[in-house]
Short mmCIF file of C-alpha atoms and ligand atoms in Angstrom, two decimals:
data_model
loop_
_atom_site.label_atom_id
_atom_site.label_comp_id
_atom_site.label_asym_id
_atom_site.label_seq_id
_atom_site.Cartn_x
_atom_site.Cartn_y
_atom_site.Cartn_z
CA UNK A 1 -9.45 10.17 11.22
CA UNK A 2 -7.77 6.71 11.84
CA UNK A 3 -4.79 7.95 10.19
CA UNK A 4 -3.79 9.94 12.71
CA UNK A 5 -3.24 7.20 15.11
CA UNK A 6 -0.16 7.02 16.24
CA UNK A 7 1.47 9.68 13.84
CA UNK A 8 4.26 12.35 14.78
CA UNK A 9 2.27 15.81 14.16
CA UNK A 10 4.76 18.76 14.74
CA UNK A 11 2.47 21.76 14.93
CA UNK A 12 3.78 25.54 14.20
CA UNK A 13 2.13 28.03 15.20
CA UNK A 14 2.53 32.00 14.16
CA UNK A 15 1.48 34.86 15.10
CA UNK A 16 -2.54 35.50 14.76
CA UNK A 17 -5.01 36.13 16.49
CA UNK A 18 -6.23 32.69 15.40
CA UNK A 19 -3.82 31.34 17.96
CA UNK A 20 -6.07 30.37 20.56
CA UNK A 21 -8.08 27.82 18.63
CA UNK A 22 -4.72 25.95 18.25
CA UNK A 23 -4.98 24.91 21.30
CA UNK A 24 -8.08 22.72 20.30
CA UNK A 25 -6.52 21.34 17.39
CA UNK A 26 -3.78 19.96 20.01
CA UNK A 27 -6.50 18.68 21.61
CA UNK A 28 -8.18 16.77 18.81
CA UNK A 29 -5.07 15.92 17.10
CA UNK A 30 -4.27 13.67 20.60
CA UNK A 31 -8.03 12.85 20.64
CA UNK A 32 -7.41 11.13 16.99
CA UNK A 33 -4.32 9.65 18.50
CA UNK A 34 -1.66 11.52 17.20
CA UNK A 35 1.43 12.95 18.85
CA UNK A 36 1.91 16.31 19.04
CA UNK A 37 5.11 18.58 19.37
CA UNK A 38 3.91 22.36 19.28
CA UNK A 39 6.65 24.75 17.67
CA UNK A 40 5.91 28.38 18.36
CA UNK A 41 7.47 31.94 16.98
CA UNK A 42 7.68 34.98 19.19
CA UNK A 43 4.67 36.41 17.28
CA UNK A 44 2.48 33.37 18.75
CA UNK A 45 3.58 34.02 22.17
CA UNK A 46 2.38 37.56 21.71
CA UNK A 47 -1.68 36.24 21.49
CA UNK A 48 -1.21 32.87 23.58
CA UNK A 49 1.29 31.49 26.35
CA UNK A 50 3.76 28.42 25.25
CA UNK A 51 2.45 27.05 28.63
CA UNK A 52 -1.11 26.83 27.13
CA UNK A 53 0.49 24.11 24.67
CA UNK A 54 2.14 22.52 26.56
CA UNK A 55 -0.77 21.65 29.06
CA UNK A 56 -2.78 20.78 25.99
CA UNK A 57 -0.04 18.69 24.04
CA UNK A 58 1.71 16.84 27.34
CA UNK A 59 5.18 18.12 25.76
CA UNK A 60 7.46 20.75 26.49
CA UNK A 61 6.85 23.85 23.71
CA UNK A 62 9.91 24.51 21.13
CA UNK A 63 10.53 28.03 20.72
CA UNK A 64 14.06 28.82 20.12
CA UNK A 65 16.39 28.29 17.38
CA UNK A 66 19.31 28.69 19.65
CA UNK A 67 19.10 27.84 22.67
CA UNK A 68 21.78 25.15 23.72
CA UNK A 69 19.07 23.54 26.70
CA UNK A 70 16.44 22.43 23.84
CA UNK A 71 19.01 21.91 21.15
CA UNK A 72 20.23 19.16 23.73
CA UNK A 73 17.34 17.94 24.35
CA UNK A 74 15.35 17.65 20.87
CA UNK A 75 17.24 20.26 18.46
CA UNK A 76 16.03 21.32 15.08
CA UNK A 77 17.40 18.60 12.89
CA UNK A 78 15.69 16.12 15.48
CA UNK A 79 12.51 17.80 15.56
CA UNK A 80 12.52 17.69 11.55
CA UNK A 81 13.42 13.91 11.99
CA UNK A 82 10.51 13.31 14.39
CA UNK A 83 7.65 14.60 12.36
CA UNK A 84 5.66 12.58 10.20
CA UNK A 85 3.84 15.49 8.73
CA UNK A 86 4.34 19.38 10.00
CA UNK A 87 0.66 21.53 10.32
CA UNK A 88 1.39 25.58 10.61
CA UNK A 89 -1.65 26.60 11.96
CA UNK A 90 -2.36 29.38 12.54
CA UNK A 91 -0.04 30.52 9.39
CA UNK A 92 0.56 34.36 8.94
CA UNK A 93 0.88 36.07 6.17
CA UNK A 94 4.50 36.26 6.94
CA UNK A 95 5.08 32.89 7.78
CA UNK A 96 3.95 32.28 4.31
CA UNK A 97 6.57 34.94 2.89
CA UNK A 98 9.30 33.38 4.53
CA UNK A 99 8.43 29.96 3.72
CA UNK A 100 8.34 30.88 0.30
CA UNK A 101 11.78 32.43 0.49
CA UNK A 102 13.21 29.18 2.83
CA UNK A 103 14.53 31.28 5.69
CA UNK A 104 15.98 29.62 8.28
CA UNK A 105 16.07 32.68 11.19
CA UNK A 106 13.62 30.86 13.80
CA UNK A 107 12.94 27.60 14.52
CA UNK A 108 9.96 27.12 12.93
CA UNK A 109 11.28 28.25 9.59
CA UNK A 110 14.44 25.90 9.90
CA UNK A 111 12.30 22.54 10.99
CA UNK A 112 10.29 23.21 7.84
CA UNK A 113 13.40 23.73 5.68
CA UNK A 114 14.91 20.88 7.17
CA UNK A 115 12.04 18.36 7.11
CA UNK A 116 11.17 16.44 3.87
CA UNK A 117 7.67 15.17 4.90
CA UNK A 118 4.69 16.27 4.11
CA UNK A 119 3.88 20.07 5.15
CA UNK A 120 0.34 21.39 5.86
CA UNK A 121 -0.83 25.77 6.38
CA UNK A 122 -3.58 26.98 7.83
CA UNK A 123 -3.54 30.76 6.82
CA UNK A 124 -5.16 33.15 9.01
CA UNK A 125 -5.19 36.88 8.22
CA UNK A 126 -7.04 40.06 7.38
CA UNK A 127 -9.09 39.84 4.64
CA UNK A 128 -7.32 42.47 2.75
CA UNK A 129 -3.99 40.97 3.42
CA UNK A 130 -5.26 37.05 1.89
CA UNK A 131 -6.26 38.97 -1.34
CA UNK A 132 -3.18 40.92 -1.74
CA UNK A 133 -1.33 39.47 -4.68
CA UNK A 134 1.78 39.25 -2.76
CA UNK A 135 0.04 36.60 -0.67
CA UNK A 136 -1.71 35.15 -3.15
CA UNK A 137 1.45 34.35 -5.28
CA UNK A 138 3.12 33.16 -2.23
CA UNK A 139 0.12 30.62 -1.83
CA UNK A 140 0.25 29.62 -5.42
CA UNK A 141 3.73 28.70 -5.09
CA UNK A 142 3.83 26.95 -2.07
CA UNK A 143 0.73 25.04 -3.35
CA UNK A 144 3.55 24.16 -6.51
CA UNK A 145 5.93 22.46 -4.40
CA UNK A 146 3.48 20.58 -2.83
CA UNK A 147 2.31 22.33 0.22
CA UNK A 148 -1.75 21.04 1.14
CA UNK A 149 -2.82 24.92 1.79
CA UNK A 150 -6.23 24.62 4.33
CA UNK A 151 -8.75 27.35 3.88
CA UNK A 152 -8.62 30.29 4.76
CA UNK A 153 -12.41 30.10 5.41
CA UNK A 154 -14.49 33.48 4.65
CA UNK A 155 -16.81 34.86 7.34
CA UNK A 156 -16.79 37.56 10.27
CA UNK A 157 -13.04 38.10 11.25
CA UNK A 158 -11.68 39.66 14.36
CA UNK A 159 -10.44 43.19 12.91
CA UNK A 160 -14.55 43.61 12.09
CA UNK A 161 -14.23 42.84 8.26
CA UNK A 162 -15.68 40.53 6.44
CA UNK A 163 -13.72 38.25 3.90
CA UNK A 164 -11.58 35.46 3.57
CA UNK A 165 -8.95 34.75 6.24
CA UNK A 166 -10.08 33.25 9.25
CA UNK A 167 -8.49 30.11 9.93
CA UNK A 168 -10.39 26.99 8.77
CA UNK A 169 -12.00 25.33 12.09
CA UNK A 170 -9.87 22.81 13.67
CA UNK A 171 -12.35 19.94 12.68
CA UNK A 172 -11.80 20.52 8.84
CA UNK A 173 -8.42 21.32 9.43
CA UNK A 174 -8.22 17.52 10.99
CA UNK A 175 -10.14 16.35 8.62
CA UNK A 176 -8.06 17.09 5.86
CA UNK A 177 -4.23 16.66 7.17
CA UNK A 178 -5.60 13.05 7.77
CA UNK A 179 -6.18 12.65 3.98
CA UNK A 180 -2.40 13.16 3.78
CA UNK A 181 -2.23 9.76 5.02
CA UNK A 182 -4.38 7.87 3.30
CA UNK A 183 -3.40 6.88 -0.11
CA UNK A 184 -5.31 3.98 -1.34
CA UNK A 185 -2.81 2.58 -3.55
CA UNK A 186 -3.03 -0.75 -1.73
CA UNK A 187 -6.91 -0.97 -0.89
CA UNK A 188 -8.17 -4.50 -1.65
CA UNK A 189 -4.87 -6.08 -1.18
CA UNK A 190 -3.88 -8.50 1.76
CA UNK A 191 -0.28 -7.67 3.26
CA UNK A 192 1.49 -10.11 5.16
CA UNK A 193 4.77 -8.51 7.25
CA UNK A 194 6.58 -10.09 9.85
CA UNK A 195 8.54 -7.94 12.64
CA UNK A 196 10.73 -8.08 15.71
CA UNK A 197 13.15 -10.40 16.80
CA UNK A 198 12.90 -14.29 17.82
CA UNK A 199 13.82 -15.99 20.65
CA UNK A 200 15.05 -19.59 21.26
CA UNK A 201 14.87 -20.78 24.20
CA UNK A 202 17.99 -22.43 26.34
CA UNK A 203 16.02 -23.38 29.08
CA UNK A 204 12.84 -21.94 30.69
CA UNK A 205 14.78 -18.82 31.47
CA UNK A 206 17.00 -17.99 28.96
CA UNK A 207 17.38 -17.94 25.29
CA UNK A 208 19.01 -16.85 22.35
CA UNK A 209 17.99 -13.60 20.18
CA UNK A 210 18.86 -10.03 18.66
CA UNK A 211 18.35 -6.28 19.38
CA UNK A 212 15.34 -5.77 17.13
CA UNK A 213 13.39 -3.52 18.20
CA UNK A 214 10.46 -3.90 15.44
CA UNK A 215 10.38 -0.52 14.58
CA UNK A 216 11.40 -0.88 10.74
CA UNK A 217 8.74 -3.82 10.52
CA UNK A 218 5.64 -2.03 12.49
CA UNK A 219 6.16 1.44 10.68
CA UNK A 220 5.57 -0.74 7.44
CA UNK A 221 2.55 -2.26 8.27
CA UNK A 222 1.18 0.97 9.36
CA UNK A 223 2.05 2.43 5.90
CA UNK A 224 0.68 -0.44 4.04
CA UNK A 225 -2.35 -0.24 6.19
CA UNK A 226 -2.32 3.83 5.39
CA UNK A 227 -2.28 2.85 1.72
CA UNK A 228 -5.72 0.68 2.31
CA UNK A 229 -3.85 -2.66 2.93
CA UNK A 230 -5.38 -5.55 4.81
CA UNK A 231 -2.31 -5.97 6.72
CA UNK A 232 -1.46 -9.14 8.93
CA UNK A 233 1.50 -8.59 10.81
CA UNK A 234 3.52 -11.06 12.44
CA UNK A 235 5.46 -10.07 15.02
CA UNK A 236 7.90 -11.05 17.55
CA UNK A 237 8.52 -10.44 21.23
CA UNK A 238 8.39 -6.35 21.45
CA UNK A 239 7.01 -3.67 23.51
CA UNK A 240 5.43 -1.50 20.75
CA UNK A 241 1.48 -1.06 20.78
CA UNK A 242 -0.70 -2.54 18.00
CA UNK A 243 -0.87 -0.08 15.33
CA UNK A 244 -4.50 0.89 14.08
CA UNK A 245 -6.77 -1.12 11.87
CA UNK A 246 -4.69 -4.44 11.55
CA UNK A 247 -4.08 -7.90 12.57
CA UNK A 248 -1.31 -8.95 14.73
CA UNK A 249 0.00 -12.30 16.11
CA UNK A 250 2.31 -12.66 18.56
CA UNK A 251 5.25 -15.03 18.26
CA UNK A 252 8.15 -15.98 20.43
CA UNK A 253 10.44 -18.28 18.35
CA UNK A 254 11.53 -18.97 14.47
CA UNK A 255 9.54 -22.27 14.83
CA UNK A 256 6.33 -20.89 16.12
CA UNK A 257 6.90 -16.98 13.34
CA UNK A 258 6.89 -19.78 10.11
CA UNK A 259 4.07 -21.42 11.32
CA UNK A 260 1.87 -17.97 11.88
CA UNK A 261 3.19 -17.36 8.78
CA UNK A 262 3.18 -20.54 6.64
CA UNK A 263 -0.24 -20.42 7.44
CA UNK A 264 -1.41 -17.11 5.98
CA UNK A 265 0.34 -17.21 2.64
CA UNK A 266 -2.47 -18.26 0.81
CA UNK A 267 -4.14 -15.01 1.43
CA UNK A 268 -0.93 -12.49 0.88
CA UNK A 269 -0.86 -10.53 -2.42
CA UNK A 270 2.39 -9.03 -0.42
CA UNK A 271 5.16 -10.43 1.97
CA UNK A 272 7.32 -8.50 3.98
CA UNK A 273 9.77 -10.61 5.63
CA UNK A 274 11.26 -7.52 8.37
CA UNK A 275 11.74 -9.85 11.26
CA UNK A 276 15.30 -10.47 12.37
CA UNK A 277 14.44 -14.27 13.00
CA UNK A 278 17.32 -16.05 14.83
CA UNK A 279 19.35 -17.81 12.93
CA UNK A 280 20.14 -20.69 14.79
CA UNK A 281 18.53 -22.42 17.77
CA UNK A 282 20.01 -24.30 21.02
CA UNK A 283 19.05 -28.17 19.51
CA UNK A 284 17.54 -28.76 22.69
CA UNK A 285 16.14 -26.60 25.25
CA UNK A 286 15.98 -28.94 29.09
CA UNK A 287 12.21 -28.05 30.52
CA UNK A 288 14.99 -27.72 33.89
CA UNK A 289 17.08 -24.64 34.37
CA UNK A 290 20.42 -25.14 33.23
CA UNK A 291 22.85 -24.95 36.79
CA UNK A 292 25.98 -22.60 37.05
CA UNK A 293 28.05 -25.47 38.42
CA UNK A 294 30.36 -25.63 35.11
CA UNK A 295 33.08 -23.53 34.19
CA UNK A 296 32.26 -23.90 30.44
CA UNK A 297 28.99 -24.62 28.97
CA UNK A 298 28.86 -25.60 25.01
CA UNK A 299 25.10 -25.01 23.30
CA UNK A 300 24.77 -26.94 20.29
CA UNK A 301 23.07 -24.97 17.73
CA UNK A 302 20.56 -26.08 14.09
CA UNK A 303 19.57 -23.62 12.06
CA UNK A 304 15.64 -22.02 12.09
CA UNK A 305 13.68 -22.45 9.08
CA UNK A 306 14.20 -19.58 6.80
CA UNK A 307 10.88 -18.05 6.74
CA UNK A 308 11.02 -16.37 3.98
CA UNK A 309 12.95 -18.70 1.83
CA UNK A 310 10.42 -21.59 2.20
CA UNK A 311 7.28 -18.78 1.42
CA UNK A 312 8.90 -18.07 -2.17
CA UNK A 313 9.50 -22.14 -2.25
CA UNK A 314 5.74 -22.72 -1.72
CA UNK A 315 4.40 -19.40 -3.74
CA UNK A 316 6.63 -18.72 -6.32
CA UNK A 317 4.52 -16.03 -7.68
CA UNK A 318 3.59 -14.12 -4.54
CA UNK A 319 5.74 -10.79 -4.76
CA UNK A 320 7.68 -11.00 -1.55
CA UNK A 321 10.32 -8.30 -0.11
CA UNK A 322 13.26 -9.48 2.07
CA UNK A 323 15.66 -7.42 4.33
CA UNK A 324 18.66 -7.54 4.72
CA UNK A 325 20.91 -6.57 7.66
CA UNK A 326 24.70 -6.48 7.06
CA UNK A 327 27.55 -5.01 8.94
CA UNK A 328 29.67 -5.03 5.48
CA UNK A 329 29.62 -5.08 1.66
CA UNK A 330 26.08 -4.13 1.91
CA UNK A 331 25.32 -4.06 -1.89
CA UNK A 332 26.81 -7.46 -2.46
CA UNK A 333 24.82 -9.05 -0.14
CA UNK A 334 21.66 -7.64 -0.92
CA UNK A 335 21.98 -8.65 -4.77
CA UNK A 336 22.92 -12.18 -3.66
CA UNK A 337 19.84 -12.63 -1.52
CA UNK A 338 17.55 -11.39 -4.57
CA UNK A 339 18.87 -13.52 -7.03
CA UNK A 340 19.70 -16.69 -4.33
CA UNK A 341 16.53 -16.49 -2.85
CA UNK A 342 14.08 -15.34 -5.98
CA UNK A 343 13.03 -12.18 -4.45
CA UNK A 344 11.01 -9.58 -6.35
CA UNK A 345 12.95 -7.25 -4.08
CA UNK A 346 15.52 -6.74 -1.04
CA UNK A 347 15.87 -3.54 1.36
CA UNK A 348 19.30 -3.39 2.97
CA UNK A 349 20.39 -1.83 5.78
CA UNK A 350 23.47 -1.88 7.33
CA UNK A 351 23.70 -2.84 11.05
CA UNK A 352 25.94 -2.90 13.88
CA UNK A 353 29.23 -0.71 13.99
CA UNK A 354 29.13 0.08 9.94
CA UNK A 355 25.90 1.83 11.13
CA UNK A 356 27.20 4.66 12.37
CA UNK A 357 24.72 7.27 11.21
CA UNK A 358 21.62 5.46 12.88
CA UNK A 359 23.43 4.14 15.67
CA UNK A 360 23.76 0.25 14.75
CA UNK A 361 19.70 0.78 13.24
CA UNK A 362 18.71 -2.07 15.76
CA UNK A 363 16.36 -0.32 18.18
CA UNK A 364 17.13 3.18 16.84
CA UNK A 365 14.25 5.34 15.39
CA UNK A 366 16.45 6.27 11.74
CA UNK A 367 17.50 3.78 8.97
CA UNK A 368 18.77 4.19 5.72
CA UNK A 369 18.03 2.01 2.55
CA UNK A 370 19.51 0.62 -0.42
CA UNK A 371 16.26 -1.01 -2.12
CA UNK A 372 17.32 -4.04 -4.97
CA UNK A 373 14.84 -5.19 -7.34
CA UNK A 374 16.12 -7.20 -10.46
CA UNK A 375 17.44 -4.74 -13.00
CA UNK A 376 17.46 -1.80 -10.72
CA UNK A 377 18.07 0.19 -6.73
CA UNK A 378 17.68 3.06 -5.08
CA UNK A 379 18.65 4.62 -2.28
CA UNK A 380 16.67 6.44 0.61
CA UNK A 381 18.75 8.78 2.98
CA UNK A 382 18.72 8.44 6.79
CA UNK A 383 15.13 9.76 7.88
CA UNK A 384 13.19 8.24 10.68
CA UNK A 385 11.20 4.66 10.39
CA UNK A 386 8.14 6.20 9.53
CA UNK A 387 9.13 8.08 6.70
CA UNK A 388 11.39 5.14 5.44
CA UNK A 389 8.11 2.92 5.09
CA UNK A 390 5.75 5.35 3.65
CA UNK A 391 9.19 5.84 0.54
CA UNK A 392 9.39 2.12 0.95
CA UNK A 393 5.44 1.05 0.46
CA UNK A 394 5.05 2.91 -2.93
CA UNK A 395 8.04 1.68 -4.61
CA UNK A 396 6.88 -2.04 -3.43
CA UNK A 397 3.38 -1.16 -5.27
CA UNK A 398 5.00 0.21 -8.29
CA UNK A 399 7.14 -2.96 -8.40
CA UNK A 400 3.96 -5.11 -7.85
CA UNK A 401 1.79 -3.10 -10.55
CA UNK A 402 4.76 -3.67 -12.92
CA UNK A 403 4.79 -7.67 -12.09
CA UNK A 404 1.24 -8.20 -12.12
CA UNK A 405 0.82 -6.25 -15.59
CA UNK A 406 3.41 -8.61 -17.02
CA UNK A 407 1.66 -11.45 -15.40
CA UNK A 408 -1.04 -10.54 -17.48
CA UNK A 409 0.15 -9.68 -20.79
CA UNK A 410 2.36 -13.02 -20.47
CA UNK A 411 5.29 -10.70 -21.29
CA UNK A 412 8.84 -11.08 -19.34
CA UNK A 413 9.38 -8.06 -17.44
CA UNK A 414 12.14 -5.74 -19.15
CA UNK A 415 13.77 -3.33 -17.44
CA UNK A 416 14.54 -0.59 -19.50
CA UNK A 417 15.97 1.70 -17.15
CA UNK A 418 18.39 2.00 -13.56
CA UNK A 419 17.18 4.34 -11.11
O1 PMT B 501 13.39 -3.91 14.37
P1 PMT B 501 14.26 -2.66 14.30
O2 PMT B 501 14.95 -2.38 15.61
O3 PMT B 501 13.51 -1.50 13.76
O4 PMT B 501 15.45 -2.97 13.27
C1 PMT B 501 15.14 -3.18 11.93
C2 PMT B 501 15.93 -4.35 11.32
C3 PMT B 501 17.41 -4.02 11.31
C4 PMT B 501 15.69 -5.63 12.14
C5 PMT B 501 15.35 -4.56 9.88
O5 PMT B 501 15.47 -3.37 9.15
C6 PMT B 501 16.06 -5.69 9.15
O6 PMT B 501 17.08 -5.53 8.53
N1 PMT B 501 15.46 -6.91 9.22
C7 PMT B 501 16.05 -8.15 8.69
C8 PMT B 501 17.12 -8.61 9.63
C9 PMT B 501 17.71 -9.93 9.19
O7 PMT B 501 17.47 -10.91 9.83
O8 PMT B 501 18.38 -9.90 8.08
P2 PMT B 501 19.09 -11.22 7.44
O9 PMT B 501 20.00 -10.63 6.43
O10 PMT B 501 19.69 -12.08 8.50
O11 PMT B 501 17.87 -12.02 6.78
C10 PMT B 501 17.50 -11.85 5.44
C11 PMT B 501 16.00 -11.99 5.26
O12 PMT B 501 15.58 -13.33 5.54
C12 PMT B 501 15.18 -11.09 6.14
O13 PMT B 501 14.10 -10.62 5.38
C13 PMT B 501 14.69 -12.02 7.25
O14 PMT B 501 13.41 -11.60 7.76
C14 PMT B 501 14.57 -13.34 6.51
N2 PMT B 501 14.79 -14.52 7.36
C15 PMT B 501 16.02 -14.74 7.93
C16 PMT B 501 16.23 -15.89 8.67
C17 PMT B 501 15.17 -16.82 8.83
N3 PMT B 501 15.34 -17.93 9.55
N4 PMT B 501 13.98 -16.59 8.25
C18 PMT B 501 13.76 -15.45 7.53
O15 PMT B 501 12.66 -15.25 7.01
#
């Protein structure tokens, strides 16, 4: 259930009698160390009060569409945004109709419309109404686009017949929106991804550094580590917790980030070079505290090692992914760094004022990519970190399954097609 650490779990829940155990699935779901946001329609309040969610979930309950107070607050869009994965549960046999047909009348209906990650039901209903074949088509063809459909489970239900609809039990429920998460496309593969800023020091109380936040980095190690990486993550001064199941030393400056680094190469299949490392450095930092007694003060600057540059210099074959973070001519930029620097591939992002959808992407919890690999890009649209790196971590395995099969055919790699 590891895969649930730390993930964004917006819960719907719809009117059922099946309601009530909800409220334990909160409960595990926080147990497994997700976060939960609970969505309910009026038909849920009917069987169980929003306050019993939001004791159990820590978070205030979303219930209307519009209503200008929680629009403010975390509106629809946001909520969509937020999510990592979306669990109806209890789902009715209407929710399921309406799904089907994408309303977009309640707020439940609208997050899942407007929310492109993955989407999990729970049915719960009377028996008679699961084998309907209204309800059953409407399962078969949200199963088509992709929805994981849990259970029902048969047994005892509360009407007094006996059939299949009750909702699956919370545990198996669990059990199975984990899976979600856990792809395996990188299991016996070391990944090596630095994060964060740097910082170089002026003096013993000041230095030089950059807004990063390590968001961008940390949501792809998590991702890589979903997808059964070994992941060793490198990261800079932050204040986000460790993600689950991987190996993380702390750096402060560009010095001390290539050494942490320069050091682990040898066991990288991957590199992921997120960090914003400073670009220069003060070329001396006094052990004294520099006085306010001048009007001026001039820092001489050298440049940092460039990290990643020197990595491709010592492993030319080790598949490694650089960032890039531009203000302007975004595209140009990016190409230049993958063909200047040797890269097997380049994520851009723009930064700063350009930014304007993500709010200068430093710090904030949304990005948008342009990916560059030689011979072909692609573009994924403003969604949160999270979602970025788990697009992000299985185009970087397709373009490392297409390298290492040319590695080992001897073949150049020819690319046939632009996506
Ligand atoms: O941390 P967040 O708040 O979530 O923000 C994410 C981000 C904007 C920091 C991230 O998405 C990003 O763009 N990271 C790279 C920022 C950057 O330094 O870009 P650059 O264009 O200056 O550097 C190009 C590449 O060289 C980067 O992969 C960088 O890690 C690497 N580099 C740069 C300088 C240096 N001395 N050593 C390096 O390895």
């Amino acid at each position: 259930m590891t895969q649930l650490a730390n993930k964004h779990i917006l819960l719907g829940v719809t009117g059922s009698i099946a309601a009530y155990k909800a409220a334990d699935l909160v409960r595990r779901l926080r147990e497994a160390g997700a976060e939960v946001r609970v969505v309910m329609t009026d038909g849920a309040c009917e069987f169980v009060t929003p306050m019993t969610f939001q004791a159990v979930s820590g978070q205030p309950v979303h219930r209307h569409l519009l209503d200008a107070g929680a629009e403010a607050a975390m509106g629809h869009i946001e909520l969509a945004r937020w999510a990592d994965a979306i669990l109806v549960a209890p789902a009715s046999a209407n929710f399921l109709a309406r799904l089907v047909q994408g309303r977009a009348d309640d707020l439940l209906s609208t997050v899942c419309l407007a929310s492109a990650v993955p989407l999990a039901v729970a049915p719960a209903m009377n028996a008679a109404m699961w084998a309907n074949p209204a309800t059953a088509e409407n399962a078969r063809n949200l199963q088509k686009r992709g929805v994981l459909l849990i259970g029902p489970d048969r047994g005892e239900q509360a009407c007094g017949e006996v059939g299949a609809g009750r909702m699956s039990e919370p545990a198996a429920i669990l059990a199975q929106l984990s899976e979600l998460f856990a792809t395996g496309s990188l299991t016996g593969k070391t990944v090596l991804i630095t994060a964060g800023p740097t910082r170089e020091a002026i003096d013993p109380v000041r230095y030089l550094s950059n807004h990063s936040s390590g968001k961008m980095g940390y949501a792809l190690a998590e991702a890589a580590a979903e997808a059964g990486a070994r992941v060793i993550l490198v990261s800079g001064p932050v204040s986000l917790p460790t993600p689950a199941h991987l190996e993380r030393i702390d750096v402060v400056s560009a010095e001390q980030m290539y050494t942490a680094v320069m050091e682990r190469t040898e066991q990288a299949d991957i590199f992921i070079a997120t960090a914003a490392v400073a670009d220069y450095r003060p070329t001396r930092a006094p052990t004294e505290k520099i006085k306010k007694d001048q009007a001026h003060l001039n820092l001489a600057l050298e440049k940092t090692p460039d990290i990643l540059a020197s990595v491709k210099q010592r492993h030319p074959r080790l598949f490694c992914v650089g960032f890039a973070a531009e203000t302007a001519d975004l595209a140009h930029y990016a190409r230049a760094k993958l063909q200047e620097k040797r890269l097997e591939m380049v994520v851009a992002n723009p930064v700063g004022p350009a930014a304007v959808e993500t709010r200068g992407t430093f710090g904030s919890d949304t990005n948008a990519l342009q990916v560059f690999w030689p011979g072909g890009e692609i573009e994924l649209a403003l969604a949160g970190k999270a979602q970025l790196a788990r697009q992000l971590i299985p185009l970087i395995v397709s373009r490392y399954e297409t390298g290492s099969r040319a590695a080992a055919s001897g073949a150049n790699v020819v690319e046939l097609k632009k996506n």
